[in-house]
GROMACS .gro file of C-alpha atoms in nm:
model
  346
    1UNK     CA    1   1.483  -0.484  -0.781
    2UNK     CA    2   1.888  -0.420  -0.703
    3UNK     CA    3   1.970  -0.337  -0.385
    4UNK     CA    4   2.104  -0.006  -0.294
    5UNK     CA    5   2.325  -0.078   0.015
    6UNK     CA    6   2.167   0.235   0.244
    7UNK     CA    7   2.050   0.202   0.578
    8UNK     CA    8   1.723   0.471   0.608
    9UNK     CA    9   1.525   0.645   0.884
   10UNK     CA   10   1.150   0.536   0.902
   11UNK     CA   11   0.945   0.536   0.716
   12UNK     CA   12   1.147   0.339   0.448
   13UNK     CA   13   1.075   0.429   0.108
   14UNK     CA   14   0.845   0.197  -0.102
   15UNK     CA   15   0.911   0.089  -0.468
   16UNK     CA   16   0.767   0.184  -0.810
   17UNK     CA   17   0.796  -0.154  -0.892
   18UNK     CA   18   0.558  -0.310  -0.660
   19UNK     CA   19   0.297  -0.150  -0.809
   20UNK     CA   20   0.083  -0.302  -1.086
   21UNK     CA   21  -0.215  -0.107  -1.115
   22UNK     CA   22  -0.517  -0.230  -1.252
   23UNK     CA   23  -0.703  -0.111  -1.552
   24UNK     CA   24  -1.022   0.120  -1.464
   25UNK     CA   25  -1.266   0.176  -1.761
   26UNK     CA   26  -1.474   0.433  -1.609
   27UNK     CA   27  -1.207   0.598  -1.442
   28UNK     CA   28  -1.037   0.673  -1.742
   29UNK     CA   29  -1.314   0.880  -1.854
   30UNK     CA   30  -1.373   1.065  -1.556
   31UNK     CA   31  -0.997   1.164  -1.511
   32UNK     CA   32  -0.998   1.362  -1.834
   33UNK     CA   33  -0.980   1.713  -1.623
   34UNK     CA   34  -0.661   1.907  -1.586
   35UNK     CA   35  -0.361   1.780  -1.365
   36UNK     CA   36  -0.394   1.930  -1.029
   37UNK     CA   37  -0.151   2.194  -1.030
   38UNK     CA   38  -0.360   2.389  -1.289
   39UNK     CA   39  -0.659   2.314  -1.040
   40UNK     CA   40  -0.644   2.720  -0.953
   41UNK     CA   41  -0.535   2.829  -1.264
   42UNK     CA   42  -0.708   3.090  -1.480
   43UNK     CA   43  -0.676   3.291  -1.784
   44UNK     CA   44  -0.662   3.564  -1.481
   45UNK     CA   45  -0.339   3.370  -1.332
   46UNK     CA   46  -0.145   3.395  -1.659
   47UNK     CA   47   0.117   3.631  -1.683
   48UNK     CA   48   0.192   3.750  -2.009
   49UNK     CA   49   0.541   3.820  -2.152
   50UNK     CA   50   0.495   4.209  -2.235
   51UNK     CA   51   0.822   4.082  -2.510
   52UNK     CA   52   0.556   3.850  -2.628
   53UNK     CA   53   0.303   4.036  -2.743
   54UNK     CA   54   0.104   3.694  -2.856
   55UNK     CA   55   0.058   3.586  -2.535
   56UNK     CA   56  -0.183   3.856  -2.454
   57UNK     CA   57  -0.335   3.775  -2.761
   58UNK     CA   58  -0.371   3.405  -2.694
   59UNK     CA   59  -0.546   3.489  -2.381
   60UNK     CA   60  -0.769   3.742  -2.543
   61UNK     CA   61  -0.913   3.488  -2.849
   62UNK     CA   62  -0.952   3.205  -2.579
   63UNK     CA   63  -1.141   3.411  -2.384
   64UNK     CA   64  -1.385   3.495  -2.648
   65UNK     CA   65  -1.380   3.085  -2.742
   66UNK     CA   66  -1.456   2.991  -2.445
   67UNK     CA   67  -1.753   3.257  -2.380
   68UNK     CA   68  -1.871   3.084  -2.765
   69UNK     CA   69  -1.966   2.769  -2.616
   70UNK     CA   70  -2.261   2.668  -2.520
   71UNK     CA   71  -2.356   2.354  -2.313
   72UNK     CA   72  -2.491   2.017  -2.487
   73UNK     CA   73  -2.788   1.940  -2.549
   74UNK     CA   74  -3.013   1.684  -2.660
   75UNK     CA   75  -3.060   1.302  -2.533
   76UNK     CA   76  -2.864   1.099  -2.260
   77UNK     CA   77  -2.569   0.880  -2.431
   78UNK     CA   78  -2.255   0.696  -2.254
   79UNK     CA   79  -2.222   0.706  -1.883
   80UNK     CA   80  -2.552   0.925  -1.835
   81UNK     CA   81  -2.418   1.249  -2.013
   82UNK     CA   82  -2.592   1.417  -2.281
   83UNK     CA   83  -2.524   1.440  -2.676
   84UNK     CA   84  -2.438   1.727  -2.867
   85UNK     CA   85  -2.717   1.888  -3.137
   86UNK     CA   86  -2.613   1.769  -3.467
   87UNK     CA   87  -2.395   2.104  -3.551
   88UNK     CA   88  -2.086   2.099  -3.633
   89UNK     CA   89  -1.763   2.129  -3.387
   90UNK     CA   90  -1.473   2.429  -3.423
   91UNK     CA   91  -1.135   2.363  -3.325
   92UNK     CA   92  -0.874   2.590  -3.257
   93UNK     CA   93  -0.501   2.476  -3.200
   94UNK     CA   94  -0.234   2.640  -2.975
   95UNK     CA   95   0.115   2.587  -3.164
   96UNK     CA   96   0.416   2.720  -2.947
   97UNK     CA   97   0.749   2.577  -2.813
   98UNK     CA   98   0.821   2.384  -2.467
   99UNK     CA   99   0.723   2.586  -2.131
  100UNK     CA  100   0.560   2.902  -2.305
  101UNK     CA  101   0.190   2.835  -2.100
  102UNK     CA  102  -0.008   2.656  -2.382
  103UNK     CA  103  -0.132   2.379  -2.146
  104UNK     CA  104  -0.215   2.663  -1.856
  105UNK     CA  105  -0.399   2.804  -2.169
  106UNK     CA  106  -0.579   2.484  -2.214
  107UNK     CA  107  -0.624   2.445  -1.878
  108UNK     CA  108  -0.807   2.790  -1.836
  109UNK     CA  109  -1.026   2.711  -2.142
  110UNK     CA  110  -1.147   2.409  -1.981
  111UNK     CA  111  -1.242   2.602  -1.653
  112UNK     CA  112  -1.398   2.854  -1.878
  113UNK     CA  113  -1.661   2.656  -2.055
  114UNK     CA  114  -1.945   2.583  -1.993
  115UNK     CA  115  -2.123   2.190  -2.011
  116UNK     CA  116  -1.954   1.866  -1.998
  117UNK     CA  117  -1.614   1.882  -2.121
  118UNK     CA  118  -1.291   1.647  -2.126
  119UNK     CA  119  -0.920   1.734  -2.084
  120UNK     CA  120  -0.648   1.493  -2.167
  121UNK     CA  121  -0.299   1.460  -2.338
  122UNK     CA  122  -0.276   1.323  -2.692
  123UNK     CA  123  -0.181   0.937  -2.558
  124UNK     CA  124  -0.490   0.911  -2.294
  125UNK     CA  125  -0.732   0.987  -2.572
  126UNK     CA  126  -0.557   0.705  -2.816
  127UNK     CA  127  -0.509   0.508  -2.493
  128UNK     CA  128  -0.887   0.563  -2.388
  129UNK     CA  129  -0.993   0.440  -2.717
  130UNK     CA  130  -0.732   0.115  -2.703
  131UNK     CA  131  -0.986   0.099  -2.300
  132UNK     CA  132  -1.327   0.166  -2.432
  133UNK     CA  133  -1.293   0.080  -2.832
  134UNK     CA  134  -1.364   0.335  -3.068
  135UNK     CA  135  -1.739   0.342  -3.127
  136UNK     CA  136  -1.764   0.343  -2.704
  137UNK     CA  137  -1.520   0.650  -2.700
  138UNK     CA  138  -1.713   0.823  -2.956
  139UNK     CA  139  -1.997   0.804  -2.799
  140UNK     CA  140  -1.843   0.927  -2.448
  141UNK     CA  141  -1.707   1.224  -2.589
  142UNK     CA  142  -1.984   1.308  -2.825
  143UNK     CA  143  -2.164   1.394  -2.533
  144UNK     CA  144  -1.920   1.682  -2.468
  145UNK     CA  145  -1.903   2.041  -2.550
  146UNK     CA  146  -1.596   2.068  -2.588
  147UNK     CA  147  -1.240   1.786  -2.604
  148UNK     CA  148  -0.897   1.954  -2.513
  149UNK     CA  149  -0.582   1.781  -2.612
  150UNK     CA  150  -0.301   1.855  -2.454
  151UNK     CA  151   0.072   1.781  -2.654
  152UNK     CA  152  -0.074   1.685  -2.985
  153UNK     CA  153   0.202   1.455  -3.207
  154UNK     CA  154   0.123   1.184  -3.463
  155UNK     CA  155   0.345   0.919  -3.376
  156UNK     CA  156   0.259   0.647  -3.630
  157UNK     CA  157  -0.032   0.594  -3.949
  158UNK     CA  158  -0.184   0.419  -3.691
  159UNK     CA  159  -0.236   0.708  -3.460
  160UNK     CA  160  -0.292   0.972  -3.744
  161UNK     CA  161  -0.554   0.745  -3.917
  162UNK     CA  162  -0.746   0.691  -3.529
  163UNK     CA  163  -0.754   1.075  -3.442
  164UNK     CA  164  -0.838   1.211  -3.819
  165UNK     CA  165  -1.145   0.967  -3.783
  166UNK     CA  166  -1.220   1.024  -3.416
  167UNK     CA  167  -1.223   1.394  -3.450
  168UNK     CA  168  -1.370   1.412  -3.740
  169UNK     CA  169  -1.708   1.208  -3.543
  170UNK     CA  170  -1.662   1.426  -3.243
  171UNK     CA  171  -1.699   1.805  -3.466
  172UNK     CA  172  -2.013   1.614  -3.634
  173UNK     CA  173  -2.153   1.574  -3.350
  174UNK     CA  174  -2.124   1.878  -3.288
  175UNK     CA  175  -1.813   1.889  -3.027
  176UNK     CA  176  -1.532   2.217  -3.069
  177UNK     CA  177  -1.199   2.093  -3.020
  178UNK     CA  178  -0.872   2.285  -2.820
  179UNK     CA  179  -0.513   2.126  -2.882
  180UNK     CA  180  -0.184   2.218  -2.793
  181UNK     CA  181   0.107   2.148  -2.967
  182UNK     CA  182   0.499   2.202  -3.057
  183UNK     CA  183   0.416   2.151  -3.403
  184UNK     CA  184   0.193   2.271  -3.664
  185UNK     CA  185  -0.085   2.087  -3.743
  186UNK     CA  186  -0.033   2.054  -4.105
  187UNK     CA  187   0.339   1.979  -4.053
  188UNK     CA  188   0.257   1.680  -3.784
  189UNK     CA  189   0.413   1.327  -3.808
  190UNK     CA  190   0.712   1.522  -4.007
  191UNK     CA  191   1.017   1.298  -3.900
  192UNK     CA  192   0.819   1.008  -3.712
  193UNK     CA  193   0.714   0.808  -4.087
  194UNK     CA  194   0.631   0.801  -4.407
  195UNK     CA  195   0.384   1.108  -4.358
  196UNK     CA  196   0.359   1.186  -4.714
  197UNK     CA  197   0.134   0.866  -4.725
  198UNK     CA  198  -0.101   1.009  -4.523
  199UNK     CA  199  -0.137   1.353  -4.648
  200UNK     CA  200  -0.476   1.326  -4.660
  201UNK     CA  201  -0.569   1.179  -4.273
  202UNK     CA  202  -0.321   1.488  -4.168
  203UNK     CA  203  -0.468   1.747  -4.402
  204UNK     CA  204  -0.831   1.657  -4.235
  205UNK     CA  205  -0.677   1.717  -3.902
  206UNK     CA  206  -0.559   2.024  -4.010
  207UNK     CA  207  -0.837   2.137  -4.181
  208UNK     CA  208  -1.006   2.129  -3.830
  209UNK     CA  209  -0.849   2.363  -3.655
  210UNK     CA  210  -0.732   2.753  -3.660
  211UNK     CA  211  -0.414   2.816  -3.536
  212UNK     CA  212  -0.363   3.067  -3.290
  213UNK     CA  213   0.032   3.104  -3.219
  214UNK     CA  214   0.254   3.118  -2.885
  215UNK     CA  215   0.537   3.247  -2.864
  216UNK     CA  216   0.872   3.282  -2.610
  217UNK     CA  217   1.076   3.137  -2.400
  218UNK     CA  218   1.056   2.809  -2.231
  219UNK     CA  219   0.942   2.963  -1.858
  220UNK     CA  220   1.083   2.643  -1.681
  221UNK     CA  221   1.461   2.734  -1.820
  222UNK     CA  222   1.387   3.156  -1.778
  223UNK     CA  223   1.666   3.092  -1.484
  224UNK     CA  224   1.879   2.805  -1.525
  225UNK     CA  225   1.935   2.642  -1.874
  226UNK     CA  226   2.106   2.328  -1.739
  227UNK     CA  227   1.965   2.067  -1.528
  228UNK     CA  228   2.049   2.044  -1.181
  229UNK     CA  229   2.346   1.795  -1.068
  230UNK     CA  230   2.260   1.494  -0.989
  231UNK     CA  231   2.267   1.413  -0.601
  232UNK     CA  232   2.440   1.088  -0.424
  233UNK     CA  233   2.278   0.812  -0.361
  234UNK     CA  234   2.272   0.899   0.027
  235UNK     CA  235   2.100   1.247  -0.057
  236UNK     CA  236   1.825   1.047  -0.255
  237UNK     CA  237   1.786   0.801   0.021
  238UNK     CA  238   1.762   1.127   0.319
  239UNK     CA  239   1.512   1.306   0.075
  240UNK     CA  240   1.289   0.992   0.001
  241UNK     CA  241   1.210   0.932   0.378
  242UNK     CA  242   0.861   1.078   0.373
  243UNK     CA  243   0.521   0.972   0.377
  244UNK     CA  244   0.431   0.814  -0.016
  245UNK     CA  245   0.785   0.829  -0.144
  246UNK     CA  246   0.919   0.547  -0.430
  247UNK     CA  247   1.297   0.445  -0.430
  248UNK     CA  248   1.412   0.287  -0.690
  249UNK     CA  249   1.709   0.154  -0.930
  250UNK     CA  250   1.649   0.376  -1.256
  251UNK     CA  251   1.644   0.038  -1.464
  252UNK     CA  252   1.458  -0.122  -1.284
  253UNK     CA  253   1.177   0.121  -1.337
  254UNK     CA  254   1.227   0.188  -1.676
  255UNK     CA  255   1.178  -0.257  -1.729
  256UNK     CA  256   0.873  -0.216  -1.497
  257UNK     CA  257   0.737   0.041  -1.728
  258UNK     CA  258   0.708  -0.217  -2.011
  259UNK     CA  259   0.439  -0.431  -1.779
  260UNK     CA  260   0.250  -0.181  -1.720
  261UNK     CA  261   0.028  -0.035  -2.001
  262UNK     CA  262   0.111   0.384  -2.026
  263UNK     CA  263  -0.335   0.407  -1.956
  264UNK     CA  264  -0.206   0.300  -1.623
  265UNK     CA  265   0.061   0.537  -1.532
  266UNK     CA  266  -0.153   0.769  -1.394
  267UNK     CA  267  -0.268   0.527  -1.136
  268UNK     CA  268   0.115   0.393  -1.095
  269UNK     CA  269   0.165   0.748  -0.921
  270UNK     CA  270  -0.147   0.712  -0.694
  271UNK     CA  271  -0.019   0.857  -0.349
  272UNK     CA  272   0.324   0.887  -0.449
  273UNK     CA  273   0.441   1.238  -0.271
  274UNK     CA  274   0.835   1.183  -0.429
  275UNK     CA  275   0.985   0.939  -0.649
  276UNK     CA  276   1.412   0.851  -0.605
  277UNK     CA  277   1.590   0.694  -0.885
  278UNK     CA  278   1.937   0.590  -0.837
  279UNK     CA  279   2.159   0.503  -1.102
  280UNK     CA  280   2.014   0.726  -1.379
  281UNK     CA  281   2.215   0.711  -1.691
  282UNK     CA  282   2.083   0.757  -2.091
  283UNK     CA  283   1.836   0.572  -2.243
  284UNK     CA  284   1.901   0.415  -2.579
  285UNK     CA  285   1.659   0.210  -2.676
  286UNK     CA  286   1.332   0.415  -2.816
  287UNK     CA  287   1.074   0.223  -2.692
  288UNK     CA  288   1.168   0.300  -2.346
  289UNK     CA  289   1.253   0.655  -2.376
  290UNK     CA  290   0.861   0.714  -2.502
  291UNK     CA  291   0.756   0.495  -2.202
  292UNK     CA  292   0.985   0.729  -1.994
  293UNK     CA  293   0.833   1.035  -2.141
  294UNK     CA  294   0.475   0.936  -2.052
  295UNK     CA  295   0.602   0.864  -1.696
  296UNK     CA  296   0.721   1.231  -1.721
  297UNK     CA  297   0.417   1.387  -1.839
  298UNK     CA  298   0.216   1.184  -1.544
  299UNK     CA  299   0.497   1.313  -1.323
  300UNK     CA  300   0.506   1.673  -1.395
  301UNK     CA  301   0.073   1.655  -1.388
  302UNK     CA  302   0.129   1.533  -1.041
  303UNK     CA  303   0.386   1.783  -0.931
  304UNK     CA  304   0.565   1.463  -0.823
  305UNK     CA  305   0.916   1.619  -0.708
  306UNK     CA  306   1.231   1.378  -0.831
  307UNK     CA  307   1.537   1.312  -0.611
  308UNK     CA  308   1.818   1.127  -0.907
  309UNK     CA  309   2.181   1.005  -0.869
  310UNK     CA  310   2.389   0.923  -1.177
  311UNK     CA  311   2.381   1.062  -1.481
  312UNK     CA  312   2.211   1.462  -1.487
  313UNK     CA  313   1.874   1.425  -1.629
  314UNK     CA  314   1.905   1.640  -1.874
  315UNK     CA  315   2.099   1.377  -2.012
  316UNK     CA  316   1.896   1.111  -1.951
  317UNK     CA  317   1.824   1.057  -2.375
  318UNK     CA  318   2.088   0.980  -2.600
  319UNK     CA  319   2.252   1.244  -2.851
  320UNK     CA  320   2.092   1.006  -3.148
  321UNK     CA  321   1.709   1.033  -3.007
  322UNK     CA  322   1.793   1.407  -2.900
  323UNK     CA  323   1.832   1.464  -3.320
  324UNK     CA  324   1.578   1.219  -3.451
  325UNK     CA  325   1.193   1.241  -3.524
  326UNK     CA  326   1.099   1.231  -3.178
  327UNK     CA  327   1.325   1.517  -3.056
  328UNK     CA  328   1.024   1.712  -2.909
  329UNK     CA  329   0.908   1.470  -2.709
  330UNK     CA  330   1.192   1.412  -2.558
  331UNK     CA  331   1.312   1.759  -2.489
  332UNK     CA  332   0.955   1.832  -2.327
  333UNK     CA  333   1.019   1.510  -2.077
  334UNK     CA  334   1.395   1.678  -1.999
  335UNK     CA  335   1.233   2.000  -1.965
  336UNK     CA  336   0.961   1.834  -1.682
  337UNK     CA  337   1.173   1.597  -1.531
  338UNK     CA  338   1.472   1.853  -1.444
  339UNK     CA  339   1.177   2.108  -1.301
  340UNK     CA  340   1.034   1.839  -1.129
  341UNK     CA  341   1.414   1.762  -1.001
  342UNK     CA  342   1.398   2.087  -0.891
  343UNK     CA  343   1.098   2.148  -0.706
  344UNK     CA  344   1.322   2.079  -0.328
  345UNK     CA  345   1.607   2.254  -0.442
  346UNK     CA  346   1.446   2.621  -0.439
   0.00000   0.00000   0.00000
């Protein structure tokens, strides 16, 4: 790691880099529940735009979703839970832009159901099956009432092929299906590949699910549009001396990131209470920046606050990835990364 040239006040901050976590089969199952901040939340804790009058509506049809499913039923499968009765699954799909509520939605739905359930973002399901294997995974979440997926993209035919056929086992057996998403289901890998040569694996997905619509503003940006500005290195240093804070060179982390599968990221952040990157400046090359974003996503679940010098990190993707196929991705991570930067600043 490069030295930053700051003397601290105990206790001295640790580093992201040290950490190579382990891979934990059965732990990846059992950590498909919310992140903890929506631990309290409800569809009661939502707070409707009265400008957007789908919001209320949202809340209303999830209600009555969740109050439609029952528990499972039937014999014991995969890690002692029990399968589904051989009827088929419903889905229904939450399409809206960045910050609007759709994963407190999700969230909320999960709570509200009854019977074993799972709750997970779009890459720990594909990375749970890359764990388990695919028949193993099937089996896991056949045993379910109901599989929410939170930020649903198709980023390659190899993902699009893997969720039409996973999802199309799970509503066999019997499972209903909840997904978020910032794009519509018929309209997903649009920009990412050749998607046209895969019309059918996407029409299947589609076919799967009803959309139910969400619209406004992003609520992270309601108040500021811009990201915060970027503090000195000494202000990073003086707010990573707690308990469980990381201090790091932003490079370095972003080449330790490539050793550690993104399954694991989740477990990177175990104990972390801040995280201080100095040295932030854009990221060019695309297989980082998607490595970054999942770091965000585990971030933001966390409610992991971020302390940054350099470059703002609202600029922290190029212009050229900020305009290609993976846009939304990366303006989600920018949108959780600069809340997350300013969680200590309120």
């Amino acid at each position: 790691m490069r030295e930053v040239c700051l003397t601290y006040a105990s206790p001295v901050p640790s580093s992201l880099t040290e950490r190579s976590p382990k891979l934990d089969r059965e732990r990846l199952v059992r950590d498909l529940v919310p992140p903890p901040r929506f631990d309290a939340e409800r569809f009661s804790t939502y707070r409707p735009d009265p400008a957007e009058p789908s919001q209320s509506a949202a809340v209303e049809r999830l209600e009555a979703y969740a109050a439609s499913l029952g528990g499972a039923t039937g014999s014991t499968g995969l890690f002692g839970r029990r399968r589904k009765r051989a009827k088929a699954g419903r889905g229904i799909y939450l399409d809206g832009g960045f910050g609007v509520g759709k994963t407190h939605l999700l969230a909320s739905l999960w709570h509200e159901a009854e019977g074993p359930k799972s709750f997970g973002t779009f890459v720990e399901y594909t990375n749970l099956v890359g764990a388990l294997g695919f028949a193993q995974t099937v089996e896991a979440l056949s045993a379910h009432t109901l599989v929410c997926i939170d930020e649903f993209e198709l980023d390659d035919p190899g993902d699009t092929v893997l969720m039409a056929t996973l999802l199309a086992r799970l509503t066999e057996a019997g499972v209903s299906l909840a997904a978020t998403s910032n794009t519509l289901p018929d309209a997903l890998g649009e920009g990412r590949f050749a998607a046209e040569d895969f019309l059918r694996e996407i029409q299947a997905l589609a076919s799967r699910f009803d959309v139910l619509t969400v619209d406004g503003p992003d609520y992270r940006h309601r108040d500021t549009v811009d990201s915060p500005p970027p503090l000195t290195e000494a202000e990073v240093a003086e707010a990573t001396q707690r308990e469980g804070a990381v201090l790091d060179h932003f490079i370095d982390v972003t080449r330790h990131l490539s050793t550690v599968h993104p399954s694991r990221y989740r477990t990177l952040l175990d104990g972390v209470t801040a995280v201080g990157w100095t040295h932030v400046r854009p990221v060019t090359d695309q297989a980082v920046a998607l490595r970054l974003v999942v770091l965000a996503d585990r971030l933001y679940d966390a409610d992991i606050p971020v302390f940054a010098s350099g470059q703002p990190l609202g600029e922290v993707f190029s212009a050229e990835m900020l305009s290609g196929g993976y846009r939304k991705k990366y303006y989600r991570a920018i949108s959780r990364l600069t809340a997350l930067a300013r969680a200590d600043q309120r």
